[in-house]
Amino acid sequence: MARCGLLIGSVFGAALLLVPEALSGQQPAAAAPAQACADPLHTSGPCPAPAGQPAAAGGDSLVRGKALFEGKGGCQGCHRVNAVGSRIAPDLTTIGSVLSVDDLTKQLIDPNAALRPAVFSIRALTKDGKPVVGLRLNEDRYSVQFIDEQERLRSLNKSELREFAVLPTARMPSYRGKLSEQEITDLVSYLRSLK
């Protein structure tokens, strides 16, 4: 019974607190909604400022790096980030949690020195003379699975190939001399934000 009295008293007391606001016609203050990021591709780190507005401190490099990735650098022509871009090179959506600043810089300046087995490409020639090139996904003694340059997932039996080779060099170009030091720094800053 005492518990019911407490409950009724609590409800009655809360109602009395709301009566003055109801009588004045004012609505209780609601919390301001969190501002969503204007960039639908942005998923981590500080939200880049919309075009024409100054970015938050430290965000300028990310914004410039993203612009380089999508534009001058041509990265999106081969790589994919957050389901946007091509599939003919590794998906970079979480590259910032995999590679350090030094590793990313090395990848951009000298891709062959930093080539990892996970990103080897293949070149093959079928028995009927058709050339095949793509990003190797899996390989065993009898077959190879890869993504070709038309972004198709393919599998070939090695017994049906006239030639087959795993390429020892990166298909990615070096950005040494193509991008300035600041542009490489900005691009690395953007890639490190992808986690």
PDB file of C-alpha atoms in Angstrom:
ATOM      1  CA  MET A   1       0.000   0.000   0.000  1.00  0.00           C
ATOM      2  CA  ALA A   2       2.842   2.385   0.867  1.00  0.00           C
ATOM      3  CA  ARG A   3       4.412   1.576  -2.488  1.00  0.00           C
ATOM      4  CA  CYS A   4       1.180   2.538  -4.322  1.00  0.00           C
ATOM      5  CA  GLY A   5       1.051   5.818  -2.401  1.00  0.00           C
ATOM      6  CA  LEU A   6       4.610   6.615  -3.433  1.00  0.00           C
ATOM      7  CA  LEU A   7       3.867   5.837  -7.067  1.00  0.00           C
ATOM      8  CA  ILE A   8       0.693   7.982  -7.103  1.00  0.00           C
ATOM      9  CA  GLY A   9       2.549  10.815  -5.361  1.00  0.00           C
ATOM     10  CA  SER A  10       5.360  10.672  -7.920  1.00  0.00           C
ATOM     11  CA  VAL A  11       2.983  10.784 -10.876  1.00  0.00           C
ATOM     12  CA  PHE A  12       0.949  13.612  -9.300  1.00  0.00           C
ATOM     13  CA  GLY A  13       4.126  15.595  -8.517  1.00  0.00           C
ATOM     14  CA  ALA A  14       5.416  15.230 -12.090  1.00  0.00           C
ATOM     15  CA  ALA A  15       2.052  16.394 -13.447  1.00  0.00           C
ATOM     16  CA  LEU A  16       2.163  19.508 -11.226  1.00  0.00           C
ATOM     17  CA  LEU A  17       5.602  20.404 -12.606  1.00  0.00           C
ATOM     18  CA  LEU A  18       4.226  20.360 -16.169  1.00  0.00           C
ATOM     19  CA  VAL A  19       1.061  22.427 -15.388  1.00  0.00           C
ATOM     20  CA  PRO A  20       2.766  25.865 -15.411  1.00  0.00           C
ATOM     21  CA  GLU A  21       4.326  25.153 -18.824  1.00  0.00           C
ATOM     22  CA  ALA A  22       0.997  23.925 -20.193  1.00  0.00           C
ATOM     23  CA  LEU A  23      -0.793  27.042 -18.894  1.00  0.00           C
ATOM     24  CA  SER A  24       1.805  29.370 -20.435  1.00  0.00           C
ATOM     25  CA  GLY A  25       1.486  27.636 -23.826  1.00  0.00           C
ATOM     26  CA  GLN A  26       5.176  26.800 -23.932  1.00  0.00           C
ATOM     27  CA  GLN A  27       6.381  23.370 -24.886  1.00  0.00           C
ATOM     28  CA  PRO A  28       9.070  21.721 -22.765  1.00  0.00           C
ATOM     29  CA  ALA A  29      12.490  22.368 -24.258  1.00  0.00           C
ATOM     30  CA  ALA A  30      13.643  19.469 -26.388  1.00  0.00           C
ATOM     31  CA  ALA A  31      17.250  18.542 -26.826  1.00  0.00           C
ATOM     32  CA  ALA A  32      18.737  19.908 -30.050  1.00  0.00           C
ATOM     33  CA  PRO A  33      19.026  17.154 -32.651  1.00  0.00           C
ATOM     34  CA  ALA A  34      22.539  16.044 -33.456  1.00  0.00           C
ATOM     35  CA  GLN A  35      23.659  17.536 -36.735  1.00  0.00           C
ATOM     36  CA  ALA A  36      24.205  14.863 -39.347  1.00  0.00           C
ATOM     37  CA  CYS A  37      27.251  14.981 -41.563  1.00  0.00           C
ATOM     38  CA  ALA A  38      26.434  16.489 -44.962  1.00  0.00           C
ATOM     39  CA  ASP A  39      28.798  14.017 -46.624  1.00  0.00           C
ATOM     40  CA  PRO A  40      27.000  10.654 -46.968  1.00  0.00           C
ATOM     41  CA  LEU A  41      30.337   8.843 -47.497  1.00  0.00           C
ATOM     42  CA  HIS A  42      31.854  10.130 -44.275  1.00  0.00           C
ATOM     43  CA  THR A  43      31.687   7.504 -41.517  1.00  0.00           C
ATOM     44  CA  SER A  44      34.456   8.295 -39.046  1.00  0.00           C
ATOM     45  CA  GLY A  45      36.511  11.135 -37.654  1.00  0.00           C
ATOM     46  CA  PRO A  46      35.453  14.768 -37.730  1.00  0.00           C
ATOM     47  CA  CYS A  47      32.803  15.613 -40.283  1.00  0.00           C
ATOM     48  CA  PRO A  48      34.282  17.592 -43.186  1.00  0.00           C
ATOM     49  CA  ALA A  49      32.772  21.046 -43.683  1.00  0.00           C
ATOM     50  CA  PRO A  50      30.416  21.489 -46.637  1.00  0.00           C
ATOM     51  CA  ALA A  51      31.879  23.158 -49.719  1.00  0.00           C
ATOM     52  CA  GLY A  52      32.357  26.880 -49.233  1.00  0.00           C
ATOM     53  CA  GLN A  53      32.575  26.658 -45.443  1.00  0.00           C
ATOM     54  CA  PRO A  54      35.762  26.487 -43.410  1.00  0.00           C
ATOM     55  CA  ALA A  55      36.572  23.035 -42.060  1.00  0.00           C
ATOM     56  CA  ALA A  56      37.215  22.382 -38.394  1.00  0.00           C
ATOM     57  CA  ALA A  57      40.840  22.601 -37.320  1.00  0.00           C
ATOM     58  CA  GLY A  58      42.737  19.603 -38.670  1.00  0.00           C
ATOM     59  CA  GLY A  59      39.903  18.696 -41.053  1.00  0.00           C
ATOM     60  CA  ASP A  60      41.336  20.581 -44.038  1.00  0.00           C
ATOM     61  CA  SER A  61      43.824  17.816 -44.803  1.00  0.00           C
ATOM     62  CA  LEU A  62      41.039  15.184 -44.766  1.00  0.00           C
ATOM     63  CA  VAL A  63      38.876  17.234 -47.113  1.00  0.00           C
ATOM     64  CA  ARG A  64      41.754  17.864 -49.526  1.00  0.00           C
ATOM     65  CA  GLY A  65      42.782  14.192 -49.326  1.00  0.00           C
ATOM     66  CA  LYS A  66      39.277  12.983 -50.139  1.00  0.00           C
ATOM     67  CA  ALA A  67      39.130  15.386 -53.092  1.00  0.00           C
ATOM     68  CA  LEU A  68      42.468  13.987 -54.339  1.00  0.00           C
ATOM     69  CA  PHE A  69      41.234  10.402 -53.917  1.00  0.00           C
ATOM     70  CA  GLU A  70      38.107  11.107 -55.960  1.00  0.00           C
ATOM     71  CA  GLY A  71      39.688  13.500 -58.459  1.00  0.00           C
ATOM     72  CA  LYS A  72      43.295  14.228 -59.421  1.00  0.00           C
ATOM     73  CA  GLY A  73      44.717  11.037 -57.878  1.00  0.00           C
ATOM     74  CA  GLY A  74      42.268   8.853 -59.806  1.00  0.00           C
ATOM     75  CA  CYS A  75      42.171   6.377 -56.905  1.00  0.00           C
ATOM     76  CA  GLN A  76      38.425   5.791 -57.140  1.00  0.00           C
ATOM     77  CA  GLY A  77      38.873   4.488 -60.691  1.00  0.00           C
ATOM     78  CA  CYS A  78      40.347   1.295 -59.196  1.00  0.00           C
ATOM     79  CA  HIS A  79      39.617   1.344 -55.449  1.00  0.00           C
ATOM     80  CA  ARG A  80      36.373   1.324 -53.509  1.00  0.00           C
ATOM     81  CA  VAL A  81      35.506   3.154 -50.270  1.00  0.00           C
ATOM     82  CA  ASN A  82      32.162   2.702 -48.506  1.00  0.00           C
ATOM     83  CA  ALA A  83      30.571   0.988 -51.547  1.00  0.00           C
ATOM     84  CA  VAL A  84      31.615   3.769 -53.968  1.00  0.00           C
ATOM     85  CA  GLY A  85      34.247   3.208 -56.641  1.00  0.00           C
ATOM     86  CA  SER A  86      35.669   0.358 -58.649  1.00  0.00           C
ATOM     87  CA  ARG A  87      36.335  -3.215 -57.516  1.00  0.00           C
ATOM     88  CA  ILE A  88      39.412  -3.923 -59.662  1.00  0.00           C
ATOM     89  CA  ALA A  89      41.791  -3.076 -56.806  1.00  0.00           C
ATOM     90  CA  PRO A  90      41.537  -3.672 -53.053  1.00  0.00           C
ATOM     91  CA  ASP A  91      38.636  -2.107 -51.121  1.00  0.00           C
ATOM     92  CA  LEU A  92      40.059   0.673 -48.921  1.00  0.00           C
ATOM     93  CA  THR A  93      37.053   1.200 -46.623  1.00  0.00           C
ATOM     94  CA  THR A  94      39.070   0.192 -43.528  1.00  0.00           C
ATOM     95  CA  ILE A  95      42.637   0.771 -44.749  1.00  0.00           C
ATOM     96  CA  GLY A  96      43.320   3.272 -41.939  1.00  0.00           C
ATOM     97  CA  SER A  97      43.014   0.508 -39.353  1.00  0.00           C
ATOM     98  CA  VAL A  98      45.376  -1.759 -41.319  1.00  0.00           C
ATOM     99  CA  LEU A  99      48.263   0.437 -42.492  1.00  0.00           C
ATOM    100  CA  SER A 100      50.247   3.126 -40.679  1.00  0.00           C
ATOM    101  CA  VAL A 101      51.064   6.585 -42.037  1.00  0.00           C
ATOM    102  CA  ASP A 102      54.514   5.334 -43.086  1.00  0.00           C
ATOM    103  CA  ASP A 103      53.085   2.251 -44.819  1.00  0.00           C
ATOM    104  CA  LEU A 104      50.482   4.293 -46.705  1.00  0.00           C
ATOM    105  CA  THR A 105      53.089   6.846 -47.773  1.00  0.00           C
ATOM    106  CA  LYS A 106      55.349   4.034 -49.009  1.00  0.00           C
ATOM    107  CA  GLN A 107      52.435   2.517 -50.952  1.00  0.00           C
ATOM    108  CA  LEU A 108      51.818   5.831 -52.723  1.00  0.00           C
ATOM    109  CA  ILE A 109      55.456   6.632 -53.498  1.00  0.00           C
ATOM    110  CA  ASP A 110      56.802   3.161 -54.326  1.00  0.00           C
ATOM    111  CA  PRO A 111      53.998   0.607 -54.732  1.00  0.00           C
ATOM    112  CA  ASN A 112      56.386  -2.171 -55.813  1.00  0.00           C
ATOM    113  CA  ALA A 113      58.455  -1.924 -52.613  1.00  0.00           C
ATOM    114  CA  ALA A 114      55.328  -2.198 -50.501  1.00  0.00           C
ATOM    115  CA  LEU A 115      53.533  -4.883 -52.536  1.00  0.00           C
ATOM    116  CA  ARG A 116      51.792  -7.444 -50.324  1.00  0.00           C
ATOM    117  CA  PRO A 117      50.670 -10.924 -51.459  1.00  0.00           C
ATOM    118  CA  ALA A 118      47.060  -9.981 -50.691  1.00  0.00           C
ATOM    119  CA  VAL A 119      47.097  -7.506 -53.589  1.00  0.00           C
ATOM    120  CA  PHE A 120      48.887  -9.492 -56.306  1.00  0.00           C
ATOM    121  CA  SER A 121      47.425  -9.374 -59.784  1.00  0.00           C
ATOM    122  CA  ILE A 122      47.402 -12.175 -62.341  1.00  0.00           C
ATOM    123  CA  ARG A 123      47.904 -12.313 -66.070  1.00  0.00           C
ATOM    124  CA  ALA A 124      46.816 -15.336 -68.076  1.00  0.00           C
ATOM    125  CA  LEU A 125      46.246 -16.449 -71.635  1.00  0.00           C
ATOM    126  CA  THR A 126      43.461 -18.929 -72.316  1.00  0.00           C
ATOM    127  CA  LYS A 127      43.985 -21.850 -74.728  1.00  0.00           C
ATOM    128  CA  ASP A 128      41.930 -19.988 -77.328  1.00  0.00           C
ATOM    129  CA  GLY A 129      44.278 -16.974 -77.051  1.00  0.00           C
ATOM    130  CA  LYS A 130      42.220 -14.578 -74.919  1.00  0.00           C
ATOM    131  CA  PRO A 131      44.275 -12.478 -72.461  1.00  0.00           C
ATOM    132  CA  VAL A 132      42.992 -12.229 -68.907  1.00  0.00           C
ATOM    133  CA  VAL A 133      44.144  -9.777 -66.228  1.00  0.00           C
ATOM    134  CA  GLY A 134      42.746  -9.216 -62.755  1.00  0.00           C
ATOM    135  CA  LEU A 135      43.140  -8.927 -59.006  1.00  0.00           C
ATOM    136  CA  ARG A 136      43.828 -12.372 -57.508  1.00  0.00           C
ATOM    137  CA  LEU A 137      41.431 -13.294 -54.721  1.00  0.00           C
ATOM    138  CA  ASN A 138      42.255 -16.964 -54.223  1.00  0.00           C
ATOM    139  CA  GLU A 139      44.469 -19.566 -55.833  1.00  0.00           C
ATOM    140  CA  ASP A 140      45.211 -23.231 -55.386  1.00  0.00           C
ATOM    141  CA  ARG A 141      47.049 -25.862 -57.432  1.00  0.00           C
ATOM    142  CA  TYR A 142      44.169 -26.284 -59.902  1.00  0.00           C
ATOM    143  CA  SER A 143      42.370 -22.941 -60.181  1.00  0.00           C
ATOM    144  CA  VAL A 144      42.507 -19.192 -59.607  1.00  0.00           C
ATOM    145  CA  GLN A 145      39.690 -16.849 -58.612  1.00  0.00           C
ATOM    146  CA  PHE A 146      39.969 -13.159 -59.420  1.00  0.00           C
ATOM    147  CA  ILE A 147      38.146  -9.949 -60.300  1.00  0.00           C
ATOM    148  CA  ASP A 148      38.734  -8.967 -63.917  1.00  0.00           C
ATOM    149  CA  GLU A 149      38.981  -5.432 -65.306  1.00  0.00           C
ATOM    150  CA  GLN A 150      35.218  -5.368 -65.946  1.00  0.00           C
ATOM    151  CA  GLU A 151      34.668  -6.023 -62.192  1.00  0.00           C
ATOM    152  CA  ARG A 152      33.418  -9.563 -62.805  1.00  0.00           C
ATOM    153  CA  LEU A 153      34.205 -12.325 -60.333  1.00  0.00           C
ATOM    154  CA  ARG A 154      35.822 -15.127 -62.318  1.00  0.00           C
ATOM    155  CA  SER A 155      37.358 -18.535 -61.792  1.00  0.00           C
ATOM    156  CA  LEU A 156      39.684 -20.292 -64.225  1.00  0.00           C
ATOM    157  CA  ASN A 157      40.986 -23.836 -64.231  1.00  0.00           C
ATOM    158  CA  LYS A 158      44.741 -23.686 -64.736  1.00  0.00           C
ATOM    159  CA  SER A 159      44.596 -26.726 -67.027  1.00  0.00           C
ATOM    160  CA  GLU A 160      42.591 -24.589 -69.481  1.00  0.00           C
ATOM    161  CA  LEU A 161      45.256 -21.866 -69.683  1.00  0.00           C
ATOM    162  CA  ARG A 162      48.100 -21.548 -72.136  1.00  0.00           C
ATOM    163  CA  GLU A 163      49.964 -19.133 -69.809  1.00  0.00           C
ATOM    164  CA  PHE A 164      49.519 -18.068 -66.194  1.00  0.00           C
ATOM    165  CA  ALA A 165      51.574 -15.680 -64.071  1.00  0.00           C
ATOM    166  CA  VAL A 166      51.254 -13.863 -60.789  1.00  0.00           C
ATOM    167  CA  LEU A 167      52.544 -10.361 -61.440  1.00  0.00           C
ATOM    168  CA  PRO A 168      55.504  -9.416 -59.219  1.00  0.00           C
ATOM    169  CA  THR A 169      54.875  -5.693 -59.721  1.00  0.00           C
ATOM    170  CA  ALA A 170      52.067  -3.451 -58.570  1.00  0.00           C
ATOM    171  CA  ARG A 171      49.511  -2.305 -61.100  1.00  0.00           C
ATOM    172  CA  MET A 172      49.077   0.879 -59.061  1.00  0.00           C
ATOM    173  CA  PRO A 173      51.164   3.774 -60.366  1.00  0.00           C
ATOM    174  CA  SER A 174      53.697   5.610 -58.223  1.00  0.00           C
ATOM    175  CA  TYR A 175      52.583   9.087 -57.185  1.00  0.00           C
ATOM    176  CA  ARG A 176      56.189  10.295 -56.798  1.00  0.00           C
ATOM    177  CA  GLY A 177      56.386  13.418 -58.961  1.00  0.00           C
ATOM    178  CA  LYS A 178      52.664  13.220 -59.808  1.00  0.00           C
ATOM    179  CA  LEU A 179      51.493  14.598 -56.466  1.00  0.00           C
ATOM    180  CA  SER A 180      53.271  17.166 -54.313  1.00  0.00           C
ATOM    181  CA  GLU A 181      54.482  16.262 -50.808  1.00  0.00           C
ATOM    182  CA  GLN A 182      51.514  18.168 -49.351  1.00  0.00           C
ATOM    183  CA  GLU A 183      49.087  16.305 -51.609  1.00  0.00           C
ATOM    184  CA  ILE A 184      50.562  12.949 -50.562  1.00  0.00           C
ATOM    185  CA  THR A 185      50.272  14.026 -46.904  1.00  0.00           C
ATOM    186  CA  ASP A 186      46.632  15.000 -47.471  1.00  0.00           C
ATOM    187  CA  LEU A 187      45.842  11.750 -49.279  1.00  0.00           C
ATOM    188  CA  VAL A 188      47.455   9.725 -46.481  1.00  0.00           C
ATOM    189  CA  SER A 189      45.471  11.751 -43.921  1.00  0.00           C
ATOM    190  CA  TYR A 190      42.244  10.810 -45.701  1.00  0.00           C
ATOM    191  CA  LEU A 191      43.218   7.140 -46.021  1.00  0.00           C
ATOM    192  CA  ARG A 192      44.155   6.970 -42.317  1.00  0.00           C
ATOM    193  CA  SER A 193      40.673   8.271 -41.442  1.00  0.00           C
ATOM    194  CA  LEU A 194      39.105   5.214 -43.105  1.00  0.00           C
ATOM    195  CA  LYS A 195      38.530   2.787 -40.241  1.00  0.00           C
TER     196      LYS A 195
END
